[in-house]
Amino acid sequence: MPDRLGLAPGVRLNGRRVVVVGGGARALAAAAAALDADAQVLVVAPRCTSGLVGLAAAGRVVWRERAYQEEDLADAWLVVAATEHPALDAAVLADAQLRGVPSAVASPGWSVDTGVARAGPGVGRVVLVGAGPGDPGLVTVRGRQELDAADVVIVDHLAPLGLLVELRPGVEVIDAAKVPRGPGLAQREINELLVDRARRGLRVVRLKGGDPFVFGRGMEEVQACQDAGIPVEVVPGVSSAIAVPGLAGIPVTHRGMVQAFCVVSGHIAPDDPSSTIDWAALAASGATLVVLMGVATMSAIAERLIAAGLGGSTPVACVQRGASPAQAVHRSTLEQIGTDISRTGIRPPAVFVIGQVVDAATLRDTSPPPTSPPPTSPPPTSPEAPCAPNVRPTRSSSATSPSTTSVAH
């Protein structure tokens, strides 16, 4: 089965439009795959899963919040029918065929089953898998092995949703979303799901972006499983705190310049009574500061660091949507970063690096370049050829241009 929505490995769609009809988990996987191929994504559905709502709120997809209409296929380069209703999916495919647009239908072969997963004997197990900073190719070998064996996958919006494409048929995928200050399951609900599915004898993977124990609330989930007598393991992941700056060419340490780095959460502002961070000590430490979840609070953080004695001219870099085709690097200073966030419209996810190491790097957008030329026109359709969303291949496969198919974050 070809990878990457049926495209040859490395092909970028360079802004071509992919229309995803449907708002469920299969649609989420298809939209994530198209985004990974650098497509412009239009989602058409009266209701959407939390993950799609989050992508729309972040401006990564356009959501037409209504029932499908044939006119939605205008200017489409590829159409994915993901309504999970066979009659409506067939109508979408028929409309695409009349327009001469390649199409695919989300099928159980790679998609998400939203019903209850099959039961197994005895007590199951839970594995927390750190999926890395966003590129499906940066998940660990052990992490992929656990996904291959999973019966249930509970996934956050920052995990590489393209990994869902490779799940075997019948896997239940639950979209926890966890969009910052947005939609998603409460932590209590996630804990309950982990325990419930494991008690059915299922192998449950909790798929998280980055590393489960770096601001991922992973220990809370481990404790919930332990309290319920559920076997639980942790598979570490590549933390975005180090990987995202590295992908942008920024070292967090550099010989002769800085001997330490500190990773802090920006989720809580410095003046919040619940904040436990000693910002004055950080300002005096000489260490590189890496701030995660800090878009909304970065202006206040900068003000506190300057008030504590860190120079306003201290270099700052913001790496937005790291490890994705949309990765962008913004350079600023401590005294200007708040203004620059407002001026440039920086939105999560973003990693901030504060310190002299920013000047040690040649800042650039380091999105992976295409390894083969982009397609110039849609290929002819074929009713039998399979199609799958865009993930970086981990197995040998032969990928072709998109076609009419049965396919499924």
Short mmCIF file of C-alpha atoms in Angstrom, two decimals:
data_model
loop_
_atom_site.label_atom_id
_atom_site.label_comp_id
_atom_site.label_asym_id
_atom_site.label_seq_id
_atom_site.Cartn_x
_atom_site.Cartn_y
_atom_site.Cartn_z
CA MET A 1 0.00 0.00 0.00
CA PRO A 2 1.56 3.34 -1.01
CA ASP A 3 2.37 5.91 1.62
CA ARG A 4 1.76 9.67 1.57
CA LEU A 5 -1.77 9.85 0.17
CA GLY A 6 -0.52 7.75 -2.73
CA LEU A 7 2.35 10.13 -3.54
CA ALA A 8 5.93 9.15 -4.21
CA PRO A 9 8.08 9.47 -1.07
CA GLY A 10 9.27 13.02 -0.46
CA VAL A 11 6.80 14.72 -2.79
CA ARG A 12 5.37 18.00 -1.51
CA LEU A 13 2.01 19.28 -2.65
CA ASN A 14 3.22 22.87 -2.24
CA GLY A 15 -0.13 24.34 -1.32
CA ARG A 16 -2.34 22.23 -3.60
CA ARG A 17 -5.81 21.75 -2.19
CA VAL A 18 -6.89 18.52 -0.52
CA VAL A 19 -10.57 18.37 0.37
CA VAL A 20 -11.46 16.09 3.29
CA VAL A 21 -15.18 15.40 3.59
CA GLY A 22 -16.00 14.25 7.11
CA GLY A 23 -15.23 15.29 10.66
CA GLY A 24 -14.39 12.11 12.55
CA ALA A 25 -11.17 10.36 13.44
CA ARG A 26 -10.62 9.10 9.88
CA ALA A 27 -10.92 12.66 8.63
CA LEU A 28 -8.40 13.77 11.25
CA ALA A 29 -5.89 11.19 10.01
CA ALA A 30 -6.44 12.24 6.38
CA ALA A 31 -6.09 15.94 7.19
CA ALA A 32 -2.88 15.31 9.16
CA ALA A 33 -1.47 13.31 6.26
CA ALA A 34 -2.26 16.09 3.80
CA LEU A 35 -0.71 18.73 6.05
CA ASP A 36 2.44 16.63 6.28
CA ALA A 37 2.60 16.75 2.47
CA ASP A 38 2.40 20.57 2.66
CA ALA A 39 -1.11 20.70 1.21
CA GLN A 40 -3.81 23.31 1.71
CA VAL A 41 -6.56 21.41 3.53
CA LEU A 42 -10.29 22.07 3.42
CA VAL A 43 -12.45 20.04 5.83
CA VAL A 44 -16.19 19.89 5.18
CA ALA A 45 -18.41 18.58 7.99
CA PRO A 46 -21.18 19.87 10.24
CA ARG A 47 -19.28 18.57 13.29
CA CYS A 48 -15.62 17.71 13.86
CA THR A 49 -13.55 15.77 16.34
CA SER A 50 -11.61 17.87 18.84
CA GLY A 51 -8.35 17.41 16.97
CA LEU A 52 -9.79 18.90 13.78
CA VAL A 53 -11.38 21.74 15.74
CA GLY A 54 -7.94 22.48 17.15
CA LEU A 55 -6.31 22.43 13.69
CA ALA A 56 -8.97 24.82 12.42
CA ALA A 57 -8.56 27.14 15.41
CA ALA A 58 -4.81 27.22 14.77
CA GLY A 59 -5.40 28.15 11.14
CA ARG A 60 -3.84 24.95 9.81
CA VAL A 61 -7.00 23.76 8.06
CA VAL A 62 -10.11 25.54 6.81
CA TRP A 63 -13.34 24.09 8.21
CA ARG A 64 -16.66 24.57 6.44
CA GLU A 65 -19.03 23.84 9.28
CA ARG A 66 -21.93 22.43 7.29
CA ALA A 67 -23.06 19.43 5.28
CA TYR A 68 -21.13 18.51 2.13
CA GLN A 69 -22.04 20.15 -1.19
CA GLU A 70 -20.66 19.27 -4.61
CA GLU A 71 -19.25 22.80 -4.97
CA ASP A 72 -16.83 22.02 -2.11
CA LEU A 73 -14.69 20.12 -4.62
CA ALA A 74 -13.86 23.25 -6.64
CA ASP A 75 -10.10 23.63 -7.19
CA ALA A 76 -9.38 20.33 -5.39
CA TRP A 77 -6.26 18.42 -6.34
CA LEU A 78 -7.30 15.41 -4.25
CA VAL A 79 -10.56 14.49 -2.48
CA VAL A 80 -10.76 12.20 0.54
CA ALA A 81 -14.19 10.87 1.52
CA ALA A 82 -14.05 10.29 5.27
CA THR A 83 -17.64 10.57 6.43
CA GLU A 84 -17.74 6.91 7.56
CA HIS A 85 -21.17 6.67 5.88
CA PRO A 86 -20.84 4.47 2.76
CA ALA A 87 -23.63 6.15 0.78
CA LEU A 88 -22.31 9.66 1.39
CA ASP A 89 -18.72 8.57 0.72
CA ALA A 90 -19.87 7.07 -2.59
CA ALA A 91 -21.60 10.31 -3.53
CA VAL A 92 -18.42 12.30 -2.81
CA LEU A 93 -16.35 9.91 -4.94
CA ALA A 94 -18.88 10.15 -7.77
CA ASP A 95 -18.75 13.95 -7.69
CA ALA A 96 -14.95 13.85 -7.74
CA GLN A 97 -14.96 11.49 -10.70
CA LEU A 98 -17.27 13.80 -12.67
CA ARG A 99 -14.81 16.63 -12.02
CA GLY A 100 -11.83 14.46 -12.99
CA VAL A 101 -10.27 14.84 -9.53
CA PRO A 102 -8.36 11.95 -7.90
CA SER A 103 -10.18 10.65 -4.86
CA ALA A 104 -9.86 8.27 -1.92
CA VAL A 105 -12.27 6.83 0.60
CA ALA A 106 -11.39 6.41 4.26
CA SER A 107 -11.63 2.71 4.97
CA PRO A 108 -10.98 0.52 8.02
CA GLY A 109 -7.68 -0.61 6.50
CA TRP A 110 -5.81 2.35 7.93
CA SER A 111 -8.34 4.46 9.67
CA VAL A 112 -9.75 4.81 13.10
CA ASP A 113 -12.59 2.62 14.36
CA THR A 114 -14.59 4.74 16.80
CA GLY A 115 -16.44 1.77 18.28
CA VAL A 116 -15.28 -0.38 21.17
CA ALA A 117 -12.12 -2.32 20.41
CA ARG A 118 -12.16 -6.08 20.65
CA ALA A 119 -11.81 -7.62 24.08
CA GLY A 120 -8.95 -9.91 25.06
CA PRO A 121 -8.30 -12.36 27.87
CA GLY A 122 -7.17 -11.12 31.27
CA VAL A 123 -5.85 -7.68 32.13
CA GLY A 124 -4.23 -5.68 29.34
CA ARG A 125 -1.44 -3.17 29.62
CA VAL A 126 -0.76 0.51 29.01
CA VAL A 127 2.32 1.94 27.30
CA LEU A 128 3.04 5.67 27.25
CA VAL A 129 4.87 6.35 23.99
CA GLY A 130 6.75 9.58 23.38
CA ALA A 131 6.34 10.25 19.66
CA GLY A 132 8.97 12.97 19.32
CA PRO A 133 8.69 16.57 18.12
CA GLY A 134 6.25 16.08 15.22
CA ASP A 135 7.99 14.32 12.35
CA PRO A 136 6.78 10.69 12.15
CA GLY A 137 10.33 9.68 11.23
CA LEU A 138 11.61 10.78 14.65
CA VAL A 139 9.62 8.30 16.74
CA THR A 140 11.77 5.56 18.27
CA VAL A 141 11.92 1.98 16.98
CA ARG A 142 10.39 0.78 20.26
CA GLY A 143 7.60 3.31 19.91
CA ARG A 144 6.70 1.99 16.46
CA GLN A 145 6.75 -1.57 17.78
CA GLU A 146 4.24 -0.67 20.46
CA LEU A 147 1.99 1.02 17.89
CA ASP A 148 2.16 -2.08 15.70
CA ALA A 149 0.90 -4.20 18.61
CA ALA A 150 -1.74 -1.76 19.91
CA ASP A 151 -5.45 -2.47 20.22
CA VAL A 152 -6.24 1.08 21.34
CA VAL A 153 -4.35 4.35 20.75
CA ILE A 154 -5.19 7.50 22.72
CA VAL A 155 -3.49 10.38 20.92
CA ASP A 156 -2.76 14.06 21.58
CA HIS A 157 -2.85 16.75 18.89
CA LEU A 158 0.93 17.32 19.08
CA ALA A 159 1.75 13.68 18.32
CA PRO A 160 2.61 12.91 14.67
CA LEU A 161 -0.89 12.01 13.49
CA GLY A 162 0.55 10.43 10.34
CA LEU A 163 1.60 7.49 12.52
CA LEU A 164 -2.07 6.51 12.74
CA VAL A 165 -2.00 5.57 9.07
CA GLU A 166 0.18 2.55 9.79
CA LEU A 167 -2.04 1.04 12.47
CA ARG A 168 -3.46 -2.36 11.69
CA PRO A 169 -7.18 -2.69 10.88
CA GLY A 170 -9.59 -2.59 13.79
CA VAL A 171 -7.50 -0.43 16.12
CA GLU A 172 -9.58 1.99 18.18
CA VAL A 173 -8.15 5.51 18.10
CA ILE A 174 -9.36 8.04 20.65
CA ASP A 175 -8.64 11.71 19.98
CA ALA A 176 -7.70 13.32 23.29
CA ALA A 177 -6.78 16.55 21.47
CA LYS A 178 -5.30 18.44 24.49
CA VAL A 179 -5.29 21.68 22.50
CA PRO A 180 -3.83 24.45 24.72
CA ARG A 181 -6.73 26.43 26.21
CA GLY A 182 -8.95 24.62 23.70
CA PRO A 183 -10.98 21.45 23.19
CA GLY A 184 -9.94 18.06 24.44
CA LEU A 185 -10.53 15.40 27.05
CA ALA A 186 -9.90 16.27 30.67
CA GLN A 187 -6.97 14.46 32.28
CA ARG A 188 -9.37 12.56 34.52
CA GLU A 189 -11.21 11.27 31.44
CA ILE A 190 -7.96 10.15 29.83
CA ASN A 191 -6.92 8.30 32.98
CA GLU A 192 -10.29 6.56 33.09
CA LEU A 193 -10.02 5.52 29.44
CA LEU A 194 -6.57 4.03 29.98
CA VAL A 195 -7.80 1.94 32.88
CA ASP A 196 -11.07 0.96 31.23
CA ARG A 197 -9.53 -0.30 27.99
CA ALA A 198 -6.73 -2.15 29.79
CA ARG A 199 -9.28 -3.88 32.04
CA ARG A 200 -10.87 -5.25 28.86
CA GLY A 201 -7.63 -7.09 28.15
CA LEU A 202 -6.43 -4.63 25.50
CA ARG A 203 -2.97 -3.27 24.72
CA VAL A 204 -3.32 0.49 25.09
CA VAL A 205 -0.83 3.01 23.68
CA ARG A 206 -0.98 6.56 25.01
CA LEU A 207 0.66 8.48 22.15
CA LYS A 208 2.12 11.82 23.17
CA GLY A 209 4.19 14.46 21.44
CA GLY A 210 7.78 14.83 22.61
CA ASP A 211 8.58 12.85 25.75
CA PRO A 212 5.81 11.72 28.14
CA PHE A 213 7.66 13.03 31.19
CA VAL A 214 8.55 16.50 29.86
CA PHE A 215 5.46 18.61 30.62
CA GLY A 216 3.35 15.73 29.28
CA ARG A 217 1.53 14.78 32.51
CA GLY A 218 2.84 11.29 31.93
CA MET A 219 3.45 10.53 35.59
CA GLU A 220 -0.19 11.28 36.40
CA GLU A 221 -1.22 8.61 33.90
CA VAL A 222 1.33 6.14 35.23
CA GLN A 223 0.04 6.67 38.76
CA ALA A 224 -3.58 6.23 37.64
CA CYS A 225 -2.68 2.88 36.09
CA GLN A 226 -0.66 1.76 39.09
CA ASP A 227 -3.48 2.69 41.46
CA ALA A 228 -5.84 0.55 39.36
CA GLY A 229 -3.42 -2.39 39.26
CA ILE A 230 -2.80 -2.01 35.51
CA PRO A 231 0.67 -2.89 34.15
CA VAL A 232 2.18 0.27 32.66
CA GLU A 233 5.41 1.11 30.84
CA VAL A 234 6.98 4.25 29.42
CA VAL A 235 8.76 4.51 26.06
CA PRO A 236 10.77 7.76 26.08
CA GLY A 237 10.55 10.13 23.16
CA VAL A 238 12.76 12.79 21.61
CA SER A 239 11.87 15.98 23.48
CA SER A 240 10.96 19.03 21.44
CA ALA A 241 12.93 21.10 23.96
CA ILE A 242 16.16 19.88 22.35
CA ALA A 243 15.04 18.52 18.98
CA VAL A 244 13.17 21.56 17.68
CA PRO A 245 16.02 24.02 18.30
CA GLY A 246 18.39 21.44 16.79
CA LEU A 247 16.29 21.11 13.65
CA ALA A 248 16.51 24.89 13.31
CA GLY A 249 20.30 24.78 13.66
CA ILE A 250 20.34 26.18 17.20
CA PRO A 251 22.44 24.33 19.81
CA VAL A 252 21.21 24.55 23.39
CA THR A 253 24.85 24.34 24.57
CA HIS A 254 28.04 25.43 22.81
CA ARG A 255 31.61 25.00 23.98
CA GLY A 256 33.15 28.22 25.22
CA MET A 257 29.77 29.95 25.32
CA VAL A 258 27.33 28.17 27.61
CA GLN A 259 27.63 25.12 29.85
CA ALA A 260 24.03 24.56 30.85
CA PHE A 261 20.47 24.80 29.62
CA CYS A 262 17.17 24.89 31.45
CA VAL A 263 13.77 23.85 30.11
CA VAL A 264 10.81 25.67 31.62
CA SER A 265 7.07 25.67 31.08
CA GLY A 266 5.51 28.93 29.99
CA HIS A 267 2.00 27.66 30.58
CA ILE A 268 1.74 29.76 33.75
CA ALA A 269 2.72 33.45 33.73
CA PRO A 270 5.47 34.62 36.13
CA ASP A 271 3.02 36.69 38.18
CA ASP A 272 0.57 33.82 38.62
CA PRO A 273 0.40 32.75 42.30
CA SER A 274 0.75 29.11 41.25
CA SER A 275 4.08 29.71 39.47
CA THR A 276 7.02 27.97 41.18
CA ILE A 277 9.80 29.13 38.82
CA ASP A 278 12.56 31.34 40.22
CA TRP A 279 12.94 33.63 37.23
CA ALA A 280 15.56 35.78 38.97
CA ALA A 281 17.78 32.73 39.46
CA LEU A 282 17.35 31.80 35.79
CA ALA A 283 18.23 35.33 34.70
CA ALA A 284 21.49 35.13 36.68
CA SER A 285 22.38 31.56 35.68
CA GLY A 286 24.02 32.18 32.31
CA ALA A 287 22.24 29.09 31.01
CA THR A 288 20.33 28.79 27.77
CA LEU A 289 16.61 29.01 28.54
CA VAL A 290 14.18 26.90 26.51
CA VAL A 291 10.55 27.84 27.02
CA LEU A 292 7.77 25.47 26.00
CA MET A 293 4.06 26.39 25.87
CA GLY A 294 5.00 30.05 26.14
CA VAL A 295 3.29 31.89 23.27
CA ALA A 296 0.62 33.45 25.49
CA THR A 297 3.02 34.33 28.33
CA MET A 298 6.29 35.11 26.57
CA SER A 299 5.89 38.88 26.85
CA ALA A 300 5.44 38.62 30.64
CA ILE A 301 8.35 36.16 30.90
CA ALA A 302 10.63 38.55 29.01
CA GLU A 303 9.63 41.44 31.25
CA ARG A 304 10.35 39.40 34.38
CA LEU A 305 13.77 38.27 33.10
CA ILE A 306 14.74 41.85 32.16
CA ALA A 307 13.59 43.10 35.57
CA ALA A 308 15.82 40.43 37.13
CA GLY A 309 18.87 41.72 35.26
CA LEU A 310 19.01 39.79 31.98
CA GLY A 311 19.85 42.20 29.18
CA GLY A 312 17.06 43.32 26.89
CA SER A 313 19.32 42.70 23.89
CA THR A 314 19.67 39.01 24.77
CA PRO A 315 18.95 37.02 21.58
CA VAL A 316 15.69 35.08 21.35
CA ALA A 317 14.61 32.59 18.70
CA CYS A 318 11.13 31.22 18.26
CA VAL A 319 10.79 27.99 16.29
CA GLN A 320 7.19 27.60 15.23
CA ARG A 321 5.69 24.24 14.21
CA GLY A 322 9.05 22.53 14.52
CA ALA A 323 9.73 19.23 12.75
CA SER A 324 6.96 19.86 10.24
CA PRO A 325 6.86 21.18 6.66
CA ALA A 326 5.55 24.46 8.09
CA GLN A 327 8.55 24.98 10.40
CA ALA A 328 9.57 28.62 10.65
CA VAL A 329 12.22 30.43 12.70
CA HIS A 330 11.68 33.95 14.03
CA ARG A 331 14.61 35.89 15.48
CA SER A 332 14.17 38.63 18.07
CA THR A 333 15.52 39.98 21.36
CA LEU A 334 14.22 39.76 24.89
CA GLU A 335 12.93 43.34 24.82
CA GLN A 336 11.24 42.90 21.42
CA ILE A 337 9.82 39.38 21.56
CA GLY A 338 6.42 40.37 22.98
CA THR A 339 5.88 42.92 20.21
CA ASP A 340 7.14 40.49 17.57
CA ILE A 341 4.71 37.77 18.68
CA SER A 342 1.81 40.16 18.16
CA ARG A 343 3.19 41.54 14.91
CA THR A 344 3.95 38.22 13.24
CA GLY A 345 0.97 36.29 14.60
CA ILE A 346 3.03 33.50 16.16
CA ARG A 347 0.76 30.70 17.42
CA PRO A 348 1.37 27.39 19.19
CA PRO A 349 3.12 25.08 18.92
CA ALA A 350 6.30 27.07 19.34
CA VAL A 351 9.59 26.65 21.19
CA PHE A 352 11.50 29.71 22.45
CA VAL A 353 15.27 29.73 22.94
CA ILE A 354 16.79 32.56 25.00
CA GLY A 355 20.52 33.08 25.15
CA GLN A 356 23.75 33.65 23.25
CA VAL A 357 23.49 30.27 21.48
CA VAL A 358 20.91 31.90 19.20
CA ASP A 359 23.71 33.98 17.68
CA ALA A 360 25.86 30.87 17.28
CA ALA A 361 23.47 29.49 14.67
CA THR A 362 22.60 30.39 11.13
CA LEU A 363 18.86 30.74 11.57
CA ARG A 364 16.80 29.43 8.72
CA ASP A 365 13.68 27.47 7.93
CA THR A 366 14.89 23.89 7.96
CA SER A 367 11.83 22.16 6.56
CA PRO A 368 12.93 18.96 4.79
CA PRO A 369 13.34 19.68 1.07
CA PRO A 370 11.44 17.59 -1.49
CA THR A 371 13.32 14.49 -2.58
CA SER A 372 11.38 14.31 -5.84
CA PRO A 373 9.71 16.97 -7.96
CA PRO A 374 6.14 17.95 -7.03
CA PRO A 375 3.33 16.71 -9.24
CA THR A 376 2.22 19.06 -12.00
CA SER A 377 -1.22 17.60 -12.65
CA PRO A 378 -3.52 14.92 -11.22
CA PRO A 379 -2.99 11.44 -12.66
CA PRO A 380 -5.83 9.38 -14.11
CA THR A 381 -8.07 7.65 -11.60
CA SER A 382 -8.23 3.91 -10.99
CA PRO A 383 -10.95 2.23 -8.92
CA GLU A 384 -8.64 -0.40 -7.44
CA ALA A 385 -5.38 1.34 -6.52
CA PRO A 386 -4.87 1.83 -2.76
CA CYS A 387 -4.06 5.18 -1.27
CA ALA A 388 -2.79 6.16 2.17
CA PRO A 389 -2.08 9.41 3.98
CA ASN A 390 1.28 11.05 4.14
CA VAL A 391 3.79 9.54 6.58
CA ARG A 392 7.50 9.14 6.27
CA PRO A 393 7.95 5.51 5.21
CA THR A 394 9.57 3.12 7.63
CA ARG A 395 9.21 0.08 5.43
CA SER A 396 9.88 -0.55 1.78
CA SER A 397 6.91 0.55 -0.31
CA SER A 398 6.13 1.63 -3.83
CA ALA A 399 4.30 4.96 -3.89
CA THR A 400 2.47 6.34 -6.86
CA SER A 401 0.42 9.40 -7.66
CA PRO A 402 -2.98 9.70 -6.00
CA SER A 403 -5.87 7.68 -7.38
CA THR A 404 -9.42 6.63 -6.63
CA THR A 405 -9.00 4.23 -3.76
CA SER A 406 -10.03 2.75 -0.47
CA VAL A 407 -8.02 4.50 2.23
CA ALA A 408 -8.76 5.80 5.54
CA HIS A 409 -4.68 11.10 13.35
#
